[in-house]
Short mmCIF file of C-alpha atoms in Angstrom, two decimals:
data_model
loop_
_atom_site.label_atom_id
_atom_site.label_comp_id
_atom_site.label_asym_id
_atom_site.label_seq_id
_atom_site.Cartn_x
_atom_site.Cartn_y
_atom_site.Cartn_z
CA MET A 441 66.14 71.75 34.60
CA ASN A 442 64.06 68.98 36.20
CA VAL A 443 61.41 69.97 38.61
CA ILE A 444 60.51 67.47 41.31
CA ASP A 445 57.14 67.76 42.92
CA VAL A 446 57.69 67.51 46.62
CA THR A 447 54.16 68.49 47.52
CA PRO A 448 53.00 66.10 50.19
CA ARG A 449 50.04 63.82 49.13
CA PRO A 450 47.26 62.70 51.35
CA ALA A 451 47.70 59.21 52.80
CA ALA A 452 44.49 57.89 51.17
CA LEU A 453 45.61 58.95 47.70
CA SER A 454 48.98 57.26 48.17
CA ALA A 455 47.27 54.03 49.19
CA ILE A 456 45.11 54.05 46.05
CA VAL A 457 48.14 54.57 43.80
CA ARG A 458 50.01 51.71 45.45
CA PHE A 459 46.97 49.45 45.06
CA LEU A 460 46.63 50.21 41.36
CA GLN A 461 50.31 49.41 40.81
CA SER A 462 50.10 46.07 42.61
CA PRO A 463 50.43 42.69 40.71
CA LEU A 464 46.81 41.84 41.54
CA MET A 465 45.51 44.80 39.60
CA SER A 466 47.79 43.87 36.72
CA ILE A 467 46.04 40.46 36.53
CA VAL A 468 42.63 42.09 36.78
CA GLY A 469 43.58 44.43 33.94
CA VAL A 470 44.63 41.52 31.74
CA LEU A 471 41.35 39.69 32.43
CA PHE A 472 39.46 42.86 31.61
CA ILE A 473 41.23 43.12 28.27
CA LEU A 474 40.44 39.51 27.46
CA THR A 475 36.81 40.05 28.32
CA ALA A 476 36.72 43.14 26.17
CA LEU A 477 38.03 41.17 23.20
CA LYS A 478 35.25 38.59 23.85
CA TRP A 479 35.83 35.01 24.78
CA GLY A 480 34.73 33.82 21.33
CA THR A 481 37.77 35.32 19.69
CA LEU A 482 40.13 33.46 21.99
CA LEU A 483 38.36 30.27 23.13
CA PHE A 484 36.15 27.83 21.22
CA VAL A 485 34.45 24.51 21.93
CA VAL A 486 34.79 21.43 19.73
CA HIS A 487 31.87 19.00 20.05
CA GLN A 488 32.08 15.20 19.84
CA TYR A 489 30.41 15.11 16.42
CA GLU A 490 32.66 17.62 14.65
CA THR A 491 36.22 18.37 13.60
CA ALA A 492 37.69 21.88 13.66
CA ILE A 493 40.40 23.41 11.51
CA VAL A 494 42.22 26.58 12.63
CA THR A 495 43.52 28.76 9.80
CA ARG A 496 45.76 31.80 9.98
CA PHE A 497 45.65 34.14 7.02
CA GLY A 498 44.00 31.36 4.97
CA LYS A 499 46.65 28.73 5.81
CA ILE A 500 45.83 25.68 7.95
CA ILE A 501 47.93 25.65 11.08
CA ARG A 502 46.28 22.77 12.95
CA THR A 503 43.39 20.32 12.92
CA VAL A 504 41.43 19.66 16.12
CA THR A 505 39.74 16.26 16.29
CA THR A 506 39.31 15.81 20.06
CA PRO A 507 36.32 17.43 21.76
CA GLY A 508 36.72 20.04 24.47
CA LEU A 509 37.60 23.70 25.12
CA LYS A 510 40.34 24.95 22.80
CA ILE A 511 42.27 28.22 22.40
CA LYS A 512 43.28 30.26 19.38
CA LEU A 513 44.67 33.66 18.66
CA PRO A 514 41.97 36.29 18.39
CA ILE A 515 41.34 38.16 15.15
CA ILE A 516 44.10 36.51 13.09
CA ASP A 517 42.97 32.90 13.57
CA LYS A 518 39.79 31.65 11.89
CA LEU A 519 37.83 28.54 12.80
CA GLN A 520 36.27 26.08 10.32
CA ARG A 521 33.96 23.33 11.61
CA PHE A 522 33.20 20.05 9.79
CA ASP A 523 30.70 17.35 10.72
CA LYS A 524 32.14 13.91 11.55
CA ARG A 525 28.76 12.17 11.39
CA ILE A 526 27.39 10.20 8.45
CA LEU A 527 25.82 12.61 5.96
CA ALA A 528 23.15 12.00 3.35
CA TRP A 529 23.18 12.71 -0.36
CA ASP A 530 19.88 12.68 -2.23
CA GLY A 531 20.59 13.42 -5.85
CA PRO A 532 18.17 14.54 -8.54
CA PRO A 533 16.39 11.88 -10.67
CA THR A 534 18.52 10.88 -13.66
CA GLU A 535 17.08 9.81 -17.01
CA CYS A 536 19.23 7.29 -18.81
CA PRO A 537 18.87 4.43 -21.33
CA THR A 538 19.47 0.80 -20.44
CA LYS A 539 21.42 -1.72 -22.48
CA ASP A 540 18.20 -2.97 -24.09
CA LYS A 541 17.30 0.60 -25.22
CA LEU A 542 14.63 1.37 -22.64
CA TYR A 543 14.62 4.85 -21.12
CA ILE A 544 14.10 4.91 -17.40
CA ILE A 545 14.38 7.51 -14.63
CA VAL A 546 16.61 6.44 -11.73
CA ASP A 547 16.48 8.18 -8.36
CA CYS A 548 19.39 7.38 -6.00
CA PHE A 549 20.59 8.27 -2.54
CA ALA A 550 23.93 7.74 -0.79
CA ARG A 551 25.63 8.07 2.60
CA TRP A 552 29.03 9.67 3.00
CA ARG A 553 31.32 11.30 5.57
CA ILE A 554 34.40 13.48 5.74
CA SER A 555 37.44 11.21 6.09
CA ASP A 556 40.23 13.82 5.77
CA PRO A 557 39.26 17.32 6.99
CA PHE A 558 42.57 18.83 5.81
CA LEU A 559 42.10 17.58 2.24
CA TYR A 560 38.38 18.29 2.34
CA TYR A 561 38.97 21.93 3.29
CA ASN A 562 41.64 22.46 0.63
CA ARG A 563 39.64 20.83 -2.20
CA LEU A 564 36.00 21.59 -1.37
CA ASN A 565 35.91 23.95 1.60
CA ASP A 566 32.25 23.33 2.55
CA GLU A 567 29.40 20.81 2.38
CA ARG A 568 27.65 22.62 -0.46
CA SER A 569 30.61 22.11 -2.76
CA ALA A 570 30.86 18.46 -1.65
CA LEU A 571 27.23 17.76 -2.54
CA SER A 572 27.68 19.42 -5.91
CA ARG A 573 30.71 17.24 -6.64
CA LEU A 574 28.79 14.14 -5.54
CA ASP A 575 25.97 15.11 -7.90
CA ASP A 576 28.38 15.11 -10.82
CA ILE A 577 30.31 11.95 -9.98
CA LEU A 578 27.46 9.77 -8.71
CA GLY A 579 25.16 10.91 -11.53
CA SER A 580 27.81 10.02 -14.12
CA GLU A 581 28.56 6.61 -12.58
CA THR A 582 24.85 5.81 -12.28
CA ARG A 583 24.22 6.57 -15.96
CA THR A 584 27.25 4.48 -16.96
CA ALA A 585 26.14 1.50 -14.86
CA VAL A 586 22.54 1.63 -16.09
CA ALA A 587 23.63 1.87 -19.73
CA ALA A 588 25.81 -1.25 -19.30
CA HIS A 589 22.97 -3.51 -18.05
CA ASP A 590 19.51 -4.58 -19.13
CA LEU A 591 16.39 -3.33 -17.42
CA VAL A 592 15.84 -6.63 -15.62
CA GLU A 593 19.26 -6.25 -13.97
CA ILE A 594 18.26 -2.82 -12.63
CA ILE A 595 14.90 -4.01 -11.28
CA ARG A 596 15.54 -7.55 -10.07
CA VAL A 597 17.47 -8.54 -6.94
CA THR A 598 17.05 -12.32 -6.67
CA LYS A 599 18.24 -14.92 -9.13
CA GLY A 600 16.41 -17.98 -10.40
CA ARG A 601 12.93 -16.48 -10.04
CA LYS A 602 10.13 -18.37 -11.81
CA PRO A 603 7.07 -16.54 -13.18
CA LEU A 604 3.53 -17.56 -12.34
CA ARG A 605 1.90 -19.33 -15.28
CA ASP A 606 -1.70 -19.88 -16.35
CA ALA A 607 -1.73 -23.04 -18.45
CA GLU A 608 -5.35 -22.55 -19.51
CA LEU A 609 -4.67 -19.07 -20.86
CA GLU A 610 -1.61 -20.28 -22.73
CA LYS A 611 -3.56 -23.17 -24.26
CA SER A 612 -6.41 -20.93 -25.36
CA GLY A 613 -4.02 -18.50 -26.99
CA THR A 614 -5.32 -15.57 -24.97
CA LEU A 615 -1.92 -15.13 -23.34
CA LEU A 616 1.35 -16.06 -24.96
CA PRO A 617 3.80 -18.20 -22.96
CA SER A 618 6.09 -15.90 -20.99
CA SER A 619 9.36 -16.35 -19.13
CA ILE A 620 11.44 -14.05 -16.95
CA PRO A 621 15.09 -13.91 -18.01
CA ASP A 622 17.49 -14.74 -15.23
CA VAL A 623 19.77 -12.00 -13.91
CA GLU A 624 23.56 -12.15 -13.92
CA PHE A 625 24.31 -9.36 -11.44
CA GLY A 626 21.13 -7.91 -9.95
CA ARG A 627 20.45 -4.48 -8.51
CA GLY A 628 22.56 -5.03 -5.39
CA GLU A 629 25.70 -5.87 -7.36
CA ILE A 630 25.21 -2.86 -9.65
CA GLU A 631 24.90 -0.59 -6.61
CA LYS A 632 28.16 -2.00 -5.26
CA GLN A 633 29.89 -1.32 -8.58
CA ILE A 634 28.70 2.30 -8.55
CA THR A 635 29.87 2.67 -4.94
CA GLU A 636 33.37 1.30 -5.62
CA ARG A 637 33.93 3.42 -8.72
CA THR A 638 32.69 6.58 -7.05
CA ARG A 639 34.73 5.88 -3.92
CA GLN A 640 37.95 5.83 -5.96
CA LYS A 641 37.14 9.15 -7.63
CA ILE A 642 36.19 11.10 -4.51
CA ALA A 643 39.04 9.83 -2.32
CA ASP A 644 41.13 12.84 -3.45
CA PHE A 645 38.52 15.18 -1.96
CA GLY A 646 38.76 13.83 1.59
CA ILE A 647 35.35 12.14 1.29
CA GLU A 648 34.49 8.51 2.03
CA LEU A 649 31.42 7.10 0.29
CA LEU A 650 29.77 4.47 2.49
CA ASP A 651 27.14 3.18 0.06
CA GLU A 652 24.81 4.13 -2.76
CA ARG A 653 21.30 2.80 -3.33
CA PHE A 654 18.55 3.02 -5.93
CA LYS A 655 15.58 4.69 -4.31
CA ARG A 656 13.22 4.50 -7.27
CA SER A 657 13.34 3.29 -10.87
CA LYS A 658 10.53 4.11 -13.24
CA TYR A 659 9.85 4.44 -16.93
CA ASN A 660 9.93 7.68 -18.84
CA PRO A 661 6.34 9.08 -18.82
CA ALA A 662 6.01 8.73 -22.60
CA VAL A 663 7.13 5.11 -22.49
CA ALA A 664 5.20 4.33 -19.31
CA GLU A 665 1.91 5.27 -20.95
CA LYS A 666 2.40 2.77 -23.76
CA ILE A 667 3.47 0.06 -21.35
CA ILE A 668 0.44 0.68 -19.18
CA GLU A 669 -1.81 0.45 -22.24
CA ARG A 670 -0.25 -2.88 -23.20
CA MET A 671 -0.60 -4.24 -19.68
CA SER A 672 -4.18 -3.00 -19.54
CA SER A 673 -4.94 -4.75 -22.85
CA GLU A 674 -3.52 -8.02 -21.54
CA ARG A 675 -5.52 -7.71 -18.32
CA HIS A 676 -8.68 -7.00 -20.32
CA GLN A 677 -8.09 -10.12 -22.41
CA ILE A 678 -7.69 -12.22 -19.30
CA ALA A 679 -10.78 -10.63 -17.75
CA ALA A 680 -12.79 -11.31 -20.93
CA ARG A 681 -11.68 -14.94 -20.84
CA PHE A 682 -12.73 -15.26 -17.20
CA ARG A 683 -16.09 -13.63 -17.95
CA SER A 684 -16.64 -16.02 -20.87
CA GLU A 685 -15.83 -18.99 -18.67
CA GLY A 686 -18.13 -17.61 -16.01
CA ARG A 687 -21.01 -17.20 -18.44
CA GLY A 688 -20.48 -20.75 -19.74
CA GLU A 689 -20.44 -22.13 -16.23
CA ALA A 690 -23.55 -20.12 -15.38
CA ALA A 691 -25.32 -21.57 -18.44
CA ASN A 692 -24.31 -25.08 -17.38
CA ILE A 693 -25.59 -24.49 -13.87
CA SER A 694 -28.84 -23.00 -15.18
CA GLY A 695 -29.37 -25.94 -17.57
CA GLN A 696 -28.66 -28.45 -14.83
CA LYS A 697 -31.08 -26.57 -12.58
CA GLU A 698 -33.85 -26.72 -15.22
CA SER A 699 -33.18 -30.42 -15.76
CA ASP A 700 -33.31 -31.10 -12.04
CA VAL A 701 -36.52 -29.07 -11.65
CA ALA A 702 -38.16 -30.94 -14.55
CA ALA A 703 -37.09 -34.31 -13.14
CA ILE A 704 -38.33 -33.44 -9.68
CA SER A 705 -41.63 -32.08 -11.08
CA SER A 706 -42.15 -35.18 -13.24
CA THR A 707 -41.45 -37.52 -10.33
CA ALA A 708 -43.78 -35.53 -8.08
CA THR A 709 -46.58 -35.56 -10.70
CA LYS A 710 -46.15 -39.30 -11.22
CA ASN A 711 -46.29 -39.96 -7.49
CA ALA A 712 -49.33 -37.67 -7.11
CA LEU A 713 -51.22 -39.44 -9.91
CA GLU A 714 -50.38 -42.84 -8.45
CA ILE A 715 -51.61 -41.75 -5.02
CA GLU A 716 -54.74 -40.21 -6.55
CA GLY A 717 -55.46 -43.41 -8.52
CA ARG A 718 -55.05 -45.56 -5.46
CA ALA A 719 -57.34 -43.20 -3.52
CA ASP A 720 -60.01 -43.30 -6.24
CA ALA A 721 -59.84 -47.08 -6.38
CA GLU A 722 -60.15 -47.32 -2.62
CA ALA A 723 -63.03 -44.82 -2.61
CA ALA A 724 -64.79 -46.77 -5.36
CA SER A 725 -64.41 -49.99 -3.43
CA ILE A 726 -65.77 -48.30 -0.31
CA TYR A 727 -68.74 -46.91 -2.25
CA ALA A 728 -69.38 -50.29 -3.87
CA ALA A 729 -69.27 -52.02 -0.52
CA ALA A 730 -71.59 -49.42 0.96
CA PHE A 731 -74.25 -49.41 -1.79
CA ASN A 732 -74.40 -53.08 -2.79
CA PRO A 733 -76.99 -54.22 -0.08
CA PRO A 734 -80.68 -53.55 -0.97
CA GLU A 735 -81.13 -51.35 2.07
CA ALA A 736 -78.19 -49.24 0.98
CA GLN A 737 -79.59 -49.00 -2.53
CA GLU A 738 -82.91 -47.78 -1.22
CA LEU A 739 -81.18 -45.30 1.05
CA TYR A 740 -79.09 -44.07 -1.85
CA THR A 741 -82.17 -43.69 -4.01
CA PHE A 742 -83.90 -41.80 -1.23
CA LEU A 743 -80.95 -39.48 -0.70
CA ARG A 744 -80.63 -38.78 -4.40
CA SER A 745 -84.34 -37.99 -4.55
CA LEU A 746 -83.91 -35.55 -1.68
CA ASP A 747 -81.04 -33.90 -3.51
CA VAL A 748 -83.20 -33.52 -6.60
CA ILE A 749 -86.10 -32.08 -4.58
CA ARG A 750 -83.75 -29.69 -2.79
CA ALA A 751 -82.27 -28.51 -6.08
CA GLY A 752 -85.64 -28.26 -7.85
CA PHE A 753 -87.58 -26.54 -5.12
CA GLU A 754 -84.89 -24.28 -3.73
CA LYS A 755 -87.00 -21.13 -4.33
CA ASP A 756 -90.65 -20.43 -5.00
CA THR A 757 -91.45 -23.09 -7.57
CA THR A 758 -94.73 -24.31 -8.98
CA ALA A 759 -94.72 -27.81 -10.43
CA VAL A 760 -97.32 -30.28 -11.61
CA ILE A 761 -96.31 -33.75 -10.53
CA SER A 762 -98.19 -36.94 -11.15
CA THR A 763 -99.07 -38.92 -8.06
CA ASN A 764 -98.04 -42.06 -9.88
CA SER A 765 -94.47 -40.87 -10.33
CA GLU A 766 -91.71 -41.74 -7.87
CA LEU A 767 -91.38 -38.11 -6.84
CA GLY A 768 -95.14 -37.75 -6.38
CA ARG A 769 -95.35 -40.86 -4.25
CA LEU A 770 -92.36 -39.62 -2.21
CA LEU A 771 -93.97 -36.26 -1.59
CA LYS A 772 -97.28 -37.88 -0.81
CA SER A 773 -95.62 -40.13 1.72
CA MET A 774 -93.99 -37.13 3.35
CA ALA A 775 -97.36 -35.22 3.69
CA PRO A 776 -98.85 -35.24 7.24
CA THR A 777 -101.92 -37.46 7.87
CA SER A 778 -105.15 -35.42 7.66
CA ALA A 779 -107.07 -35.16 10.94
CA ALA A 780 -110.22 -37.31 11.42
CA PRO A 781 -113.53 -35.41 10.81
CA LYS A 782 -115.34 -34.34 13.92
CA PRO A 783 -118.73 -35.92 14.50
CA THR A 784 -121.63 -33.63 13.92
CA GLY A 785 -124.37 -33.18 16.42
CA PRO A 786 -127.93 -34.39 16.09
#
């Protein structure tokens, strides 16, 4: 037996029930449910620099390549994002022998990008796996290319390069004549070969290799030490030769200097003696002209006598001199005249 409630309801309560049952509240309820499930589980944003893949239970259902706001089913749909920009690969240094049996360490880098996100996701899934696969393939191709060429092909870029020569060193035997072998391919062509071969192998992974370059090439440390010693020995030989030439040139300059000094000194001495001789001759002629007249001879005799007296009687001296001698007469003539005697008184 059905019982119908006929109890009258208040007017306010009836209005609330009608409002809750209105279409507007139905929309509000739906929006509330969506908000409760979070917007991230329903909507997602694809940026300009990325590609998105939507998977459902592990199976790809669509690939999103255009940027903007996109929608997916919450919970059951998963989102995978992949970068569309150019990515870098910097592999580990690889030790490998060249064709001429020299062990070198080659360090390379490359640039790549995801060309097919669908294939990339199925074969590799993420960037970590892609870099690992590039390590294997690029490392193998680099070793193969290096082993197929001589060291000069790995190092050199330009063709027809001529080495600098020192003819004097080659003539003296200090340095043997050397020549740089010309290259057939060069480093740039080898890099292109590695790029093309690697590009064919990684195409099945949804990856496009843009280019590959040698960042650094160096000898194995054990080999490098011996090479450095040999280069150092050659440089020391050249330095010794330059020092020897320098010492020889210094000796030549010193000898020329001594010769020039001796020549200048000899010429100066000769000129000085000539000038001194001419001066003595002129002085002698002047003296002769001055002392030839009798008056000059007497004056000279007088002056010489004064010099003798001055030298002989410079200090307290007692001498006995005859009045008949020249010196006595000279002194007597120099004595003052004695005063006349005074007359005496009567």
